[in-house]
XYZ file of C-alpha atoms in Angstrom:
747
model
C 83.367 -47.663 72.657
C 84.932 -47.894 76.080
C 84.404 -44.123 76.638
C 80.694 -44.462 75.565
C 81.170 -41.487 73.261
C 79.141 -43.121 70.420
C 76.675 -45.922 69.838
C 78.143 -48.602 67.566
C 76.398 -51.534 65.979
C 78.732 -54.083 64.391
C 77.305 -56.939 62.325
C 78.814 -60.249 61.355
C 77.115 -62.653 58.954
C 76.287 -66.102 60.295
C 78.913 -68.617 59.234
C 81.646 -65.967 58.885
C 84.442 -65.665 61.501
C 84.617 -62.263 63.130
C 88.052 -60.513 63.415
C 89.802 -61.076 66.714
C 89.534 -57.373 67.578
C 85.754 -57.573 67.286
C 85.259 -60.923 69.028
C 87.411 -59.679 71.931
C 84.862 -56.934 72.584
C 82.039 -59.308 73.520
C 84.365 -61.812 75.136
C 85.514 -59.078 77.514
C 81.892 -57.931 77.993
C 82.650 -54.552 76.415
C 80.072 -55.230 73.727
C 76.782 -57.035 74.014
C 76.364 -59.871 71.487
C 72.889 -60.464 70.034
C 72.278 -63.428 67.704
C 69.395 -62.506 65.375
C 67.062 -65.317 64.394
C 64.912 -65.448 61.272
C 61.361 -64.192 61.683
C 58.776 -66.709 62.754
C 55.781 -67.262 60.483
C 53.617 -65.028 62.676
C 56.292 -62.295 62.674
C 56.676 -62.550 58.920
C 52.907 -62.203 58.390
C 52.772 -59.219 60.746
C 55.682 -57.502 58.938
C 54.006 -58.106 55.579
C 50.779 -56.576 56.840
C 52.596 -53.485 58.147
C 54.669 -52.960 54.979
C 51.832 -53.620 52.531
C 49.274 -51.637 54.490
C 46.897 -54.582 54.486
C 46.865 -58.320 55.147
C 48.094 -60.756 52.515
C 45.891 -63.720 51.592
C 46.692 -66.932 53.464
C 48.175 -68.512 50.327
C 50.326 -65.439 49.605
C 51.659 -65.301 53.161
C 52.411 -69.015 53.015
C 54.290 -68.733 49.673
C 56.392 -65.800 50.879
C 57.233 -67.564 54.112
C 58.252 -70.770 52.361
C 60.420 -68.868 49.915
C 62.189 -66.497 52.311
C 62.050 -68.511 55.572
C 61.962 -65.418 57.751
C 65.027 -63.698 56.235
C 64.059 -59.999 56.349
C 66.445 -58.945 53.535
C 65.099 -61.632 51.206
C 61.508 -60.859 52.155
C 62.026 -57.134 51.492
C 63.528 -57.732 48.078
C 60.956 -60.331 46.977
C 58.083 -58.061 47.980
C 59.683 -55.076 46.250
C 60.298 -56.882 42.960
C 56.952 -58.659 42.903
C 55.037 -55.415 43.569
C 56.980 -53.701 40.765
C 56.144 -56.605 38.451
C 52.449 -56.315 39.464
C 52.390 -59.982 40.441
C 51.806 -58.935 44.074
C 48.724 -56.694 44.144
C 45.941 -55.618 46.465
C 42.603 -57.335 45.867
C 39.238 -57.684 47.521
C 40.448 -60.490 49.794
C 43.848 -58.950 50.561
C 47.269 -58.828 48.922
C 47.538 -61.680 46.436
C 50.699 -63.025 44.812
C 49.819 -64.476 41.392
C 52.018 -66.186 38.868
C 55.549 -67.485 39.150
C 58.397 -65.396 40.475
C 61.361 -64.554 38.241
C 64.279 -63.605 40.452
C 65.640 -60.130 39.682
C 69.380 -59.491 39.363
C 69.176 -57.504 42.596
C 67.701 -60.456 44.457
C 70.262 -62.850 42.999
C 73.132 -60.523 43.988
C 71.708 -60.311 47.498
C 71.480 -64.111 47.778
C 75.000 -64.526 46.359
C 76.300 -62.075 48.962
C 74.541 -63.999 51.708
C 76.029 -67.300 50.494
C 79.515 -65.770 50.512
C 82.588 -66.572 48.498
C 83.155 -70.308 48.220
C 85.145 -72.642 46.000
C 83.864 -74.177 42.804
C 83.871 -77.622 44.403
C 81.549 -76.411 47.155
C 79.278 -74.762 44.585
C 79.206 -78.055 42.696
C 77.839 -79.709 45.864
C 75.125 -77.069 46.177
C 74.258 -77.397 42.469
C 73.934 -81.168 42.686
C 71.643 -80.951 45.656
C 69.634 -78.220 43.929
C 68.938 -80.501 40.974
C 67.498 -83.293 43.139
C 66.546 -81.700 46.442
C 66.416 -83.700 48.685
C 69.341 -85.919 47.675
C 70.514 -89.031 49.469
C 74.021 -88.530 50.873
C 75.151 -91.772 49.249
C 74.442 -90.427 45.774
C 76.017 -87.053 46.603
C 79.160 -88.720 47.984
C 79.519 -90.733 44.773
C 79.600 -87.527 42.721
C 81.351 -84.881 44.873
C 84.436 -84.517 47.037
C 83.741 -85.338 50.674
C 85.647 -82.301 51.939
C 83.509 -80.061 49.714
C 80.342 -81.630 51.072
C 81.540 -81.056 54.639
C 82.416 -77.420 53.868
C 79.017 -76.833 52.224
C 77.342 -78.112 55.382
C 79.640 -76.075 57.653
C 78.927 -72.929 55.671
C 75.222 -73.664 56.089
C 74.667 -73.896 52.345
C 73.214 -77.378 52.682
C 71.794 -79.343 55.569
C 72.346 -83.062 56.114
C 69.897 -85.127 58.130
C 72.279 -88.000 58.841
C 75.839 -89.029 58.090
C 74.668 -92.428 56.710
C 74.238 -93.122 52.986
C 70.485 -92.717 53.345
C 70.783 -89.335 55.050
C 69.201 -86.534 53.047
C 71.056 -83.436 51.872
C 68.919 -80.337 51.257
C 69.699 -76.823 50.098
C 69.705 -74.753 53.278
C 67.481 -71.992 51.889
C 65.038 -72.030 48.931
C 66.584 -68.857 47.472
C 70.016 -70.459 47.410
C 68.607 -73.004 44.988
C 66.900 -70.242 42.999
C 70.167 -68.328 42.687
C 72.146 -71.392 41.641
C 69.580 -72.223 38.918
C 69.962 -68.714 37.533
C 73.729 -69.135 37.304
C 73.451 -72.512 35.540
C 72.984 -72.660 31.805
C 70.904 -75.373 30.152
C 73.919 -77.491 29.270
C 75.350 -77.512 32.790
C 71.923 -78.187 34.263
C 71.386 -81.107 31.878
C 74.869 -82.489 32.585
C 74.370 -82.395 36.377
C 70.990 -84.091 36.051
C 72.563 -86.720 33.880
C 75.267 -87.431 36.459
C 72.632 -87.699 39.171
C 70.355 -89.947 37.113
C 73.241 -92.224 36.169
C 74.270 -92.529 39.821
C 70.720 -93.267 40.954
C 70.316 -95.911 38.270
C 73.280 -97.897 39.630
C 73.270 -99.938 42.862
C 74.992 -98.193 45.752
C 75.663 -99.993 49.035
C 73.223 -99.011 51.717
C 70.741 -97.433 49.333
C 67.557 -99.009 48.048
C 65.902 -98.347 44.727
C 65.560 -94.631 43.913
C 62.227 -92.883 43.747
C 61.069 -93.691 40.167
C 59.429 -90.297 39.656
C 62.519 -88.355 40.671
C 64.753 -90.597 38.560
C 62.416 -90.254 35.595
C 62.304 -86.451 35.780
C 66.063 -86.159 36.182
C 66.615 -88.450 33.207
C 64.044 -86.626 31.109
C 65.712 -83.235 31.715
C 69.277 -84.509 31.385
C 71.739 -84.970 28.534
C 71.270 -88.744 28.631
C 69.639 -90.722 25.786
C 65.864 -91.198 26.228
C 64.865 -94.367 28.080
C 61.233 -95.489 27.610
C 61.436 -97.967 30.512
C 62.585 -95.372 33.027
C 59.945 -92.917 31.834
C 57.150 -95.505 32.011
C 58.052 -96.622 35.531
C 58.103 -92.983 36.593
C 54.730 -92.336 34.922
C 53.137 -95.310 36.674
C 54.473 -94.093 40.034
C 53.158 -90.580 39.375
C 49.777 -92.015 38.435
C 49.747 -93.984 41.695
C 50.247 -90.680 43.500
C 47.342 -89.143 41.543
C 49.644 -86.523 39.975
C 48.095 -86.281 36.508
C 50.366 -83.530 35.207
C 53.508 -85.549 35.873
C 51.827 -88.732 34.667
C 50.998 -87.106 31.364
C 54.451 -85.614 30.934
C 56.304 -88.841 31.725
C 53.930 -91.110 29.791
C 54.214 -88.841 26.749
C 58.005 -89.044 27.037
C 57.756 -92.864 27.239
C 55.646 -92.908 24.060
C 58.073 -90.590 22.237
C 60.967 -92.816 23.343
C 59.352 -95.826 21.678
C 57.360 -97.186 24.604
C 54.805 -99.884 23.848
C 51.085 -100.192 24.300
C 51.186 -99.733 28.090
C 52.836 -96.337 27.650
C 50.253 -95.307 25.055
C 47.373 -96.399 27.311
C 48.722 -94.496 30.306
C 49.256 -91.429 28.138
C 45.660 -91.615 26.910
C 44.351 -92.229 30.405
C 46.124 -89.172 31.776
C 44.639 -87.034 29.026
C 41.145 -88.360 29.700
C 41.472 -87.645 33.427
C 42.729 -84.144 32.645
C 39.526 -83.522 30.712
C 41.331 -83.428 27.320
C 39.052 -85.976 25.678
C 39.791 -85.111 22.028
C 43.536 -85.520 22.555
C 42.973 -88.782 24.384
C 40.835 -90.091 21.542
C 43.584 -89.227 19.064
C 46.121 -91.176 21.131
C 43.751 -94.150 21.419
C 43.068 -94.078 17.697
C 46.816 -94.360 17.073
C 47.561 -97.249 19.433
C 50.220 -99.725 18.262
C 48.913 -102.867 16.656
C 47.765 -105.433 19.208
C 45.898 -108.300 17.666
C 45.756 -110.567 20.711
C 42.445 -110.599 22.567
C 44.019 -110.237 25.998
C 43.879 -108.059 29.106
C 45.671 -105.167 27.363
C 43.193 -105.307 24.458
C 40.225 -105.267 26.844
C 41.745 -102.370 28.783
C 42.186 -100.394 25.565
C 38.560 -101.018 24.605
C 37.394 -99.913 28.060
C 39.480 -96.742 27.849
C 38.061 -95.896 24.429
C 34.535 -96.390 25.757
C 35.256 -94.321 28.893
C 36.761 -91.468 26.941
C 33.768 -91.406 24.581
C 31.249 -91.628 27.401
C 32.541 -88.423 28.960
C 32.751 -86.618 25.635
C 29.535 -84.637 25.037
C 28.788 -86.176 21.635
C 30.285 -89.627 22.200
C 27.714 -91.499 24.337
C 26.335 -93.707 21.561
C 29.831 -94.503 20.304
C 30.839 -95.477 23.838
C 28.125 -98.103 23.951
C 29.106 -99.328 20.478
C 32.735 -99.842 21.536
C 31.732 -102.119 24.399
C 29.192 -103.970 22.200
C 31.847 -104.649 19.568
C 34.380 -105.751 22.165
C 31.891 -108.118 23.833
C 31.112 -109.682 20.448
C 34.708 -110.840 19.993
C 36.024 -111.120 23.544
C 37.179 -114.453 24.964
C 35.037 -115.671 27.830
C 37.630 -114.715 30.441
C 37.621 -111.054 29.403
C 33.835 -110.604 29.248
C 33.539 -109.630 32.976
C 36.128 -106.914 32.527
C 34.105 -105.345 29.706
C 30.831 -105.822 31.606
C 32.283 -103.815 34.479
C 32.186 -100.745 32.285
C 28.775 -101.627 30.921
C 27.547 -101.327 34.526
C 28.863 -97.754 34.577
C 27.068 -97.011 31.310
C 23.772 -98.358 32.650
C 24.089 -96.442 35.902
C 24.925 -93.184 34.128
C 21.913 -93.656 31.837
C 19.581 -93.825 34.857
C 18.987 -97.566 34.568
C 20.034 -98.433 38.124
C 18.185 -101.755 38.517
C 19.707 -103.122 35.308
C 23.104 -101.889 36.431
C 22.799 -103.613 39.829
C 21.567 -106.871 38.307
C 24.445 -106.945 35.837
C 26.991 -105.873 38.422
C 25.931 -108.559 40.845
C 26.488 -111.169 38.095
C 30.155 -110.160 37.868
C 32.578 -111.657 40.410
C 34.683 -108.629 41.317
C 37.284 -110.769 43.053
C 38.204 -112.224 39.675
C 38.640 -108.820 38.069
C 41.805 -106.772 37.758
C 42.046 -103.923 40.248
C 41.223 -101.384 37.496
C 38.125 -103.258 36.306
C 37.013 -103.858 39.922
C 37.185 -100.156 40.791
C 35.383 -99.243 37.568
C 32.651 -101.711 38.569
C 32.541 -100.137 42.052
C 31.882 -96.711 40.511
C 28.901 -97.985 38.544
C 27.513 -99.936 41.468
C 27.888 -97.002 43.857
C 25.808 -94.818 41.531
C 23.150 -97.463 40.965
C 22.881 -98.701 44.574
C 22.757 -95.138 45.819
C 19.946 -94.335 43.386
C 17.771 -97.294 44.338
C 18.347 -96.777 48.062
C 20.769 -99.470 49.135
C 23.397 -97.387 50.985
C 24.848 -100.284 52.994
C 25.684 -102.197 49.835
C 26.978 -99.023 48.180
C 29.232 -98.323 51.140
C 30.660 -101.859 51.179
C 31.425 -101.736 47.481
C 32.876 -98.225 47.614
C 35.176 -98.992 50.525
C 36.347 -102.200 48.902
C 36.984 -100.242 45.693
C 39.019 -97.715 47.644
C 41.116 -100.494 49.145
C 41.835 -102.039 45.781
C 42.596 -98.662 44.227
C 45.072 -97.862 46.999
C 46.979 -101.053 46.317
C 47.172 -100.816 42.526
C 49.067 -98.345 40.316
C 46.683 -98.934 37.459
C 43.548 -98.403 39.562
C 44.755 -95.683 41.936
C 43.149 -92.838 40.076
C 39.750 -94.512 39.949
C 39.334 -93.676 43.644
C 38.802 -90.028 42.659
C 35.660 -90.763 40.640
C 34.568 -93.450 43.082
C 34.416 -91.127 46.069
C 32.628 -88.438 44.087
C 29.713 -90.821 43.437
C 30.010 -92.410 46.873
C 29.293 -89.117 48.638
C 26.163 -88.729 46.519
C 24.917 -92.168 47.583
C 25.452 -91.298 51.252
C 23.606 -88.002 50.933
C 20.649 -89.521 49.079
C 20.088 -92.108 51.815
C 20.411 -89.547 54.613
C 23.743 -90.768 55.939
C 24.929 -87.187 56.035
C 27.407 -87.395 58.909
C 29.211 -90.135 56.964
C 29.237 -87.919 53.898
C 30.836 -85.110 55.932
C 33.439 -87.577 57.272
C 34.178 -88.743 53.746
C 34.721 -85.132 52.685
C 37.164 -84.608 55.526
C 38.993 -87.823 54.675
C 39.547 -87.128 50.956
C 40.590 -83.542 51.718
C 43.308 -84.854 54.005
C 44.396 -87.421 51.437
C 44.348 -85.177 48.381
C 44.927 -81.689 49.772
C 48.386 -81.380 48.245
C 47.724 -83.271 45.024
C 47.247 -80.769 42.208
C 44.446 -80.479 39.659
C 41.695 -83.128 39.559
C 42.190 -84.911 42.919
C 42.315 -81.612 44.809
C 39.323 -80.323 42.824
C 37.240 -83.419 43.493
C 38.142 -83.476 47.195
C 37.024 -79.850 47.445
C 33.823 -80.712 45.576
C 33.055 -83.682 47.848
C 33.535 -81.433 50.876
C 31.196 -78.856 49.342
C 28.477 -81.409 48.487
C 28.575 -82.861 51.982
C 28.388 -79.362 53.460
C 25.318 -78.608 51.320
C 23.540 -81.713 52.564
C 24.508 -80.823 56.141
C 23.167 -77.304 55.780
C 26.500 -75.546 56.114
C 25.828 -73.267 53.173
C 28.793 -70.969 53.686
C 31.222 -73.918 53.533
C 29.303 -75.414 50.628
C 29.579 -72.190 48.630
C 33.278 -71.687 49.301
C 34.196 -75.263 48.416
C 32.016 -75.637 45.331
C 33.071 -72.229 43.982
C 36.725 -73.243 44.400
C 36.162 -76.555 42.654
C 34.306 -74.800 39.819
C 37.095 -72.277 39.376
C 39.665 -75.049 39.135
C 37.525 -77.036 36.699
C 36.808 -74.094 34.419
C 40.460 -73.034 34.431
C 41.468 -76.227 32.597
C 38.483 -76.469 30.193
C 37.453 -79.871 31.592
C 35.174 -81.763 29.214
C 34.260 -84.678 31.464
C 31.057 -83.146 32.807
C 32.434 -82.397 36.258
C 31.448 -78.743 35.814
C 27.854 -79.794 35.240
C 27.737 -81.834 38.492
C 29.261 -78.926 40.383
C 26.831 -76.434 38.905
C 23.844 -78.552 39.971
C 25.090 -78.397 43.563
C 26.141 -74.745 43.262
C 22.762 -73.632 41.935
C 21.014 -75.275 44.860
C 23.493 -73.829 47.350
C 22.955 -70.277 46.177
C 19.186 -70.669 46.032
C 18.969 -72.073 49.554
C 21.216 -69.235 50.743
C 18.734 -66.695 49.378
C 21.139 -65.363 46.749
C 18.517 -65.105 43.988
C 20.614 -63.301 41.393
C 23.549 -65.663 41.893
C 21.284 -68.693 41.779
C 19.686 -67.602 38.495
C 23.105 -67.010 36.950
C 24.323 -70.406 38.151
C 21.147 -72.022 36.772
C 21.874 -70.580 33.339
C 25.432 -71.894 33.518
C 24.119 -75.308 34.651
C 21.846 -75.525 31.627
C 24.689 -74.457 29.327
C 26.959 -77.150 30.781
C 24.286 -79.876 30.816
C 26.100 -83.069 29.890
C 24.332 -85.880 27.989
C 26.216 -88.601 29.847
C 24.746 -87.693 33.233
C 21.165 -88.832 32.700
C 21.030 -90.185 36.247
C 21.402 -86.582 37.503
C 18.321 -85.289 35.687
C 16.197 -85.203 38.835
C 19.013 -83.326 40.560
C 18.963 -80.723 37.805
C 15.196 -80.287 38.081
C 15.425 -80.098 41.855
C 18.058 -77.376 41.644
C 15.686 -75.421 39.407
C 12.909 -75.926 41.945
C 15.057 -74.416 44.721
C 15.724 -71.387 42.474
C 11.991 -70.983 41.839
C 11.325 -71.175 45.593
C 14.008 -68.554 46.255
C 12.276 -66.278 43.741
C 8.950 -66.655 45.570
C 7.459 -68.823 42.791
C 6.132 -71.532 45.068
C 3.806 -73.093 42.526
C 6.653 -73.435 40.025
C 8.918 -74.860 42.719
C 6.353 -77.533 43.605
C 5.787 -78.385 39.931
C 9.537 -78.760 39.282
C 10.057 -80.867 42.415
C 7.166 -83.052 41.238
C 8.733 -83.431 37.818
C 12.051 -84.347 39.453
C 10.296 -86.984 41.577
C 8.411 -88.328 38.579
C 11.623 -88.718 36.578
C 13.241 -90.563 39.471
C 10.144 -92.783 39.869
C 10.090 -93.637 36.159
C 13.735 -94.734 36.379
C 13.525 -96.651 39.659
C 15.658 -94.111 41.534
C 13.892 -94.585 44.849
C 16.339 -92.623 47.016
C 16.350 -89.670 44.600
C 12.557 -89.708 44.486
C 12.388 -89.517 48.280
C 14.709 -86.529 48.293
C 12.596 -84.776 45.642
C 9.385 -85.395 47.598
C 11.055 -84.048 50.721
C 11.800 -80.809 48.873
C 8.195 -80.624 47.679
C 7.070 -80.859 51.304
C 9.461 -78.091 52.249
C 7.742 -75.944 49.586
C 4.346 -76.705 51.101
C 3.168 -79.718 49.045
C 1.754 -82.216 51.534
C 0.212 -84.792 49.166
C 2.797 -87.527 49.029
C 2.386 -89.634 52.198
C 1.116 -92.726 50.353
C 3.966 -92.677 47.831
C 6.513 -92.123 50.575
C 5.109 -95.138 52.427
C 5.932 -97.211 49.322
C 9.406 -95.713 49.068
C 10.153 -96.349 52.726
C 9.761 -100.074 52.026
C 12.313 -100.152 49.233
C 14.789 -97.359 50.040
C 17.005 -98.075 53.059
C 18.761 -95.418 55.074
C 17.310 -92.848 57.464
C 15.975 -90.336 54.898
C 13.005 -92.261 53.467
C 11.691 -93.217 56.909
C 12.015 -89.730 58.385
C 10.439 -88.102 55.327
C 7.487 -90.531 55.559
C 6.943 -89.539 59.211
C 7.166 -85.900 58.139
C 4.501 -86.380 55.464
C 2.177 -88.161 57.901
C 2.621 -85.434 60.510
C 1.774 -82.743 57.976
C -1.290 -84.699 56.811
C -2.422 -85.002 60.418
C -1.455 -81.407 61.300
C 0.473 -82.891 64.217
C 2.783 -80.095 65.378
C 4.253 -82.066 68.273
C 5.240 -84.845 65.899
C 6.788 -82.266 63.552
C 8.971 -81.050 66.405
C 10.080 -84.640 67.006
C 10.761 -85.024 63.272
C 12.763 -81.771 63.323
C 15.033 -83.263 65.964
C 15.292 -86.487 63.929
C 16.313 -84.528 60.857
C 18.932 -82.675 62.878
C 20.282 -85.980 64.175
C 20.405 -87.199 60.557
C 22.459 -84.120 59.684
C 19.828 -82.302 57.561
C 19.782 -79.026 59.459
C 17.808 -77.063 56.849
C 15.164 -79.792 56.792
C 15.091 -79.652 60.572
C 14.504 -75.880 60.440
C 11.631 -76.286 57.996
C 9.919 -78.994 60.017
C 10.092 -76.834 63.132
C 8.789 -73.865 61.170
C 5.835 -75.897 59.906
C 5.139 -76.934 63.511
C 5.146 -73.266 64.540
C 2.484 -72.428 61.963
C 0.227 -75.222 63.245
C 0.832 -74.236 66.902
C -0.193 -70.673 65.998
C -3.382 -71.864 64.340
C -4.194 -73.945 67.427
C -3.459 -70.972 69.745
C -0.591 -72.786 71.490
C 1.541 -69.691 71.834
C 4.219 -71.089 74.108
C 4.806 -74.026 71.803
C 4.736 -71.705 68.812
C 7.466 -69.539 70.264
C 9.604 -72.585 70.970
C 9.105 -73.969 67.471
C 9.670 -70.680 65.664
C 12.733 -69.980 67.783
C 14.167 -73.390 66.937
C 13.444 -72.864 63.245
C 15.057 -69.433 63.217
C 18.113 -70.626 65.120
C 18.683 -73.597 62.782
C 18.154 -71.521 59.647
C 20.531 -68.827 60.847
C 23.152 -71.424 61.695
C 22.873 -72.792 58.167
C 22.832 -69.380 56.488
C 19.583 -70.512 54.844
C 16.511 -68.631 53.682
C 13.456 -70.882 53.334
C 9.791 -70.378 52.701
C 8.749 -72.330 55.812
C 10.919 -70.306 58.185
C 9.670 -67.040 56.657
C 6.072 -68.159 57.214
C 6.820 -69.079 60.827
C 8.349 -65.672 61.454
C 5.500 -63.606 60.001
C 1.857 -63.045 60.835
C 0.570 -62.193 57.367
C -3.106 -63.285 57.176
C -2.833 -64.532 53.590
C -3.575 -67.834 51.882
C -0.660 -69.583 50.181
C -1.768 -68.394 46.737
C -2.341 -64.830 47.913
C 1.086 -64.756 49.542
C 2.756 -66.097 46.410
C 1.058 -63.557 44.132
C 1.774 -60.711 46.559
C 5.422 -61.780 46.594
C 5.556 -61.616 42.816
C 3.917 -58.171 42.934
C 6.688 -57.021 45.257
C 9.197 -58.103 42.593
C 7.715 -55.653 40.128
C 5.875 -58.159 37.956
C 2.723 -57.120 36.119
C -0.573 -58.954 36.520
C -0.134 -60.569 33.111
C 3.418 -61.680 33.928
C 2.200 -63.227 37.174
C -0.618 -64.968 35.300
C 1.910 -66.388 32.831
C 4.168 -67.689 35.589
C 1.282 -69.307 37.485
C -0.516 -70.535 34.368
C -3.638 -68.682 35.494
C -5.900 -66.017 34.037
C -5.166 -62.360 34.547
C -8.560 -61.962 36.146
C -7.770 -64.619 38.728
C -4.541 -62.855 39.616
C -6.373 -59.542 39.988
C -8.875 -61.175 42.330
C -6.110 -62.548 44.570
C -4.381 -59.141 44.674
C -7.650 -57.465 45.632
C -8.269 -59.942 48.481
C -4.685 -59.679 49.697
C -4.989 -55.907 49.882
C -8.206 -56.235 51.838
C -6.711 -58.702 54.330
C -3.669 -56.487 54.915
C -5.596 -53.183 54.947
C -3.616 -51.629 52.104
C -5.074 -49.663 49.251
C -3.033 -50.619 46.165
C -0.211 -52.724 44.640
C 2.491 -50.351 45.808
C 1.457 -50.629 49.458
C 1.024 -54.387 49.082
C 4.554 -54.675 47.687
C 5.925 -52.604 50.560
C 4.269 -54.849 53.182
C 5.671 -57.976 51.517
C 9.156 -56.559 51.459
C 8.956 -55.532 55.097
C 7.809 -59.063 55.950
C 10.799 -60.673 54.213
C 8.904 -61.968 51.159
C 9.767 -59.157 48.745
C 12.054 -59.260 45.768
């Protein structure tokens, strides 16, 4: 080295002492010492991209980083073994890592080498921490030799946050824990968990009560006798955290260990929330005898009714369960049962009855669970009739009570799903977007239903706001999660209503038609209150297909259903859509709705209808700005587009250019394709009916097929085609179709 005759690289593993002859080289400056650090996340992602020949998905990059923590040797081996196992593969969106990793012998040997040779007592420390990572130092000190703990920390096998009893010990690297699990058999693993659970279940100076979920899981997987009390406390805590999978597992263990009625009810509730209604019904049917007419009895009746309500063929039985319970309930329990009756009425599109009954119940006297159930029903009903202020007050109070109660915590998931709908109906769209952001922050890391519903809420708010790209991504993700677990609660139906509309308004006709078919297949009998939403989604699909007459008819049917059921806010939304399709006949009805439906939507839509009736383009531009302020960007684009058409007719070219430019800009920002913006951007000299028929011609439909769609005679259709050809100066159907496609109206 000193003669510089050769280049030498000497390596020493972190935590290992270098021989004196080596350390003397850098101490005497004969050799440069370089301490290599693990890769940063950005460096890890860049290396992955270079090795794989393409970028990994964000989730894959995150998983690999969290598992290897920038260790290049570990990263290399994990990538190699996962590619060979075909769990890491190249897809349309990048390299995706699917499934759970099973550590190969090569990887385990590599990790063992990295950990080095240590005593059994030190390995015992690492194993104990592995079983309960993180583990309070007080518990670890009660089970392991202090010198071994100190050596494990010095060798960087574990980290310790503080020397106090409450300090947390963690395994220093995720793959250390993986390797130690591989080396442990089931008996040793169960014994260590048993030692940990026993220690946690005994008071230790300086330590408070252990986390009930962690204690419950350790006990469940240990060699200790089953303990129903420990399992039930753990299940309740998991339920409070909205973790349904853990709730179900721990509640089932409590039942198997001889737990009482509370354990059975929680077990059934977790199954219901997981969309496993038949299993939940079986658990409820086998509840332990409970003759007393008390709170537990009323809760069991409510759970039976709820489970049946969200089972496709159980609606009538659900009502019967509450009827029977009310017939024999003591006076003090009647309000608790009526709380669920409010939900039944709201779901059946009887919002005024639901509100009247709900207002007769003093929610302050209800249990937290019953109060949040009542809040769900009232949020649906008040949103439907157009009382968003009252809906918001009740929903926020329900959220507060749910957050403070283990039994009611999960009800917040359903509550916020209906709350966002109430906000959108009334036109309080910015608040809906804020709600979506809030629940995503709260539930982002909670698996299964909470995460799914948070994603759905975000998607529904984005749809109302006109952010169709975000709406599509979020609703698709929520649908995928729902379908992956065969959910029977009807959540898929709600999502498909929103998804169908999203695709239609995006101009994805084929996707919208497929989604519409799925929506009809998933149509759930419990969601009667959503019938106008289903019809409205179909109307948007018809509009996307160029079938304007059909779109107007469907929007009218949706509005008529809402009107017949007193759903004032829903009716206003349906009439707004009809106006966007070109139906300008509803000013008088909207004037009536504006008197009974609070919130910005009904008033703005009434102004819109009056401006269209008066052909007041300047007012339409003002309304467009009002709709944008409200958060309805697609509506704002359509109002501006309608103004542009009127400005053109009145030969106000400067104003027309301003209006059409605004419409085009808004629509592009939304990713939307609408009839009104198409009309504003074209100069086709056709009547509405001629344009519609010419559009259907461009889609390859025969004259008879067009007549069938429009419920008109074939001769009438032929006459419109003839006149359209004359106006456009084309000689036949083929040229007419080509002109329509060039103008953006073709199929």
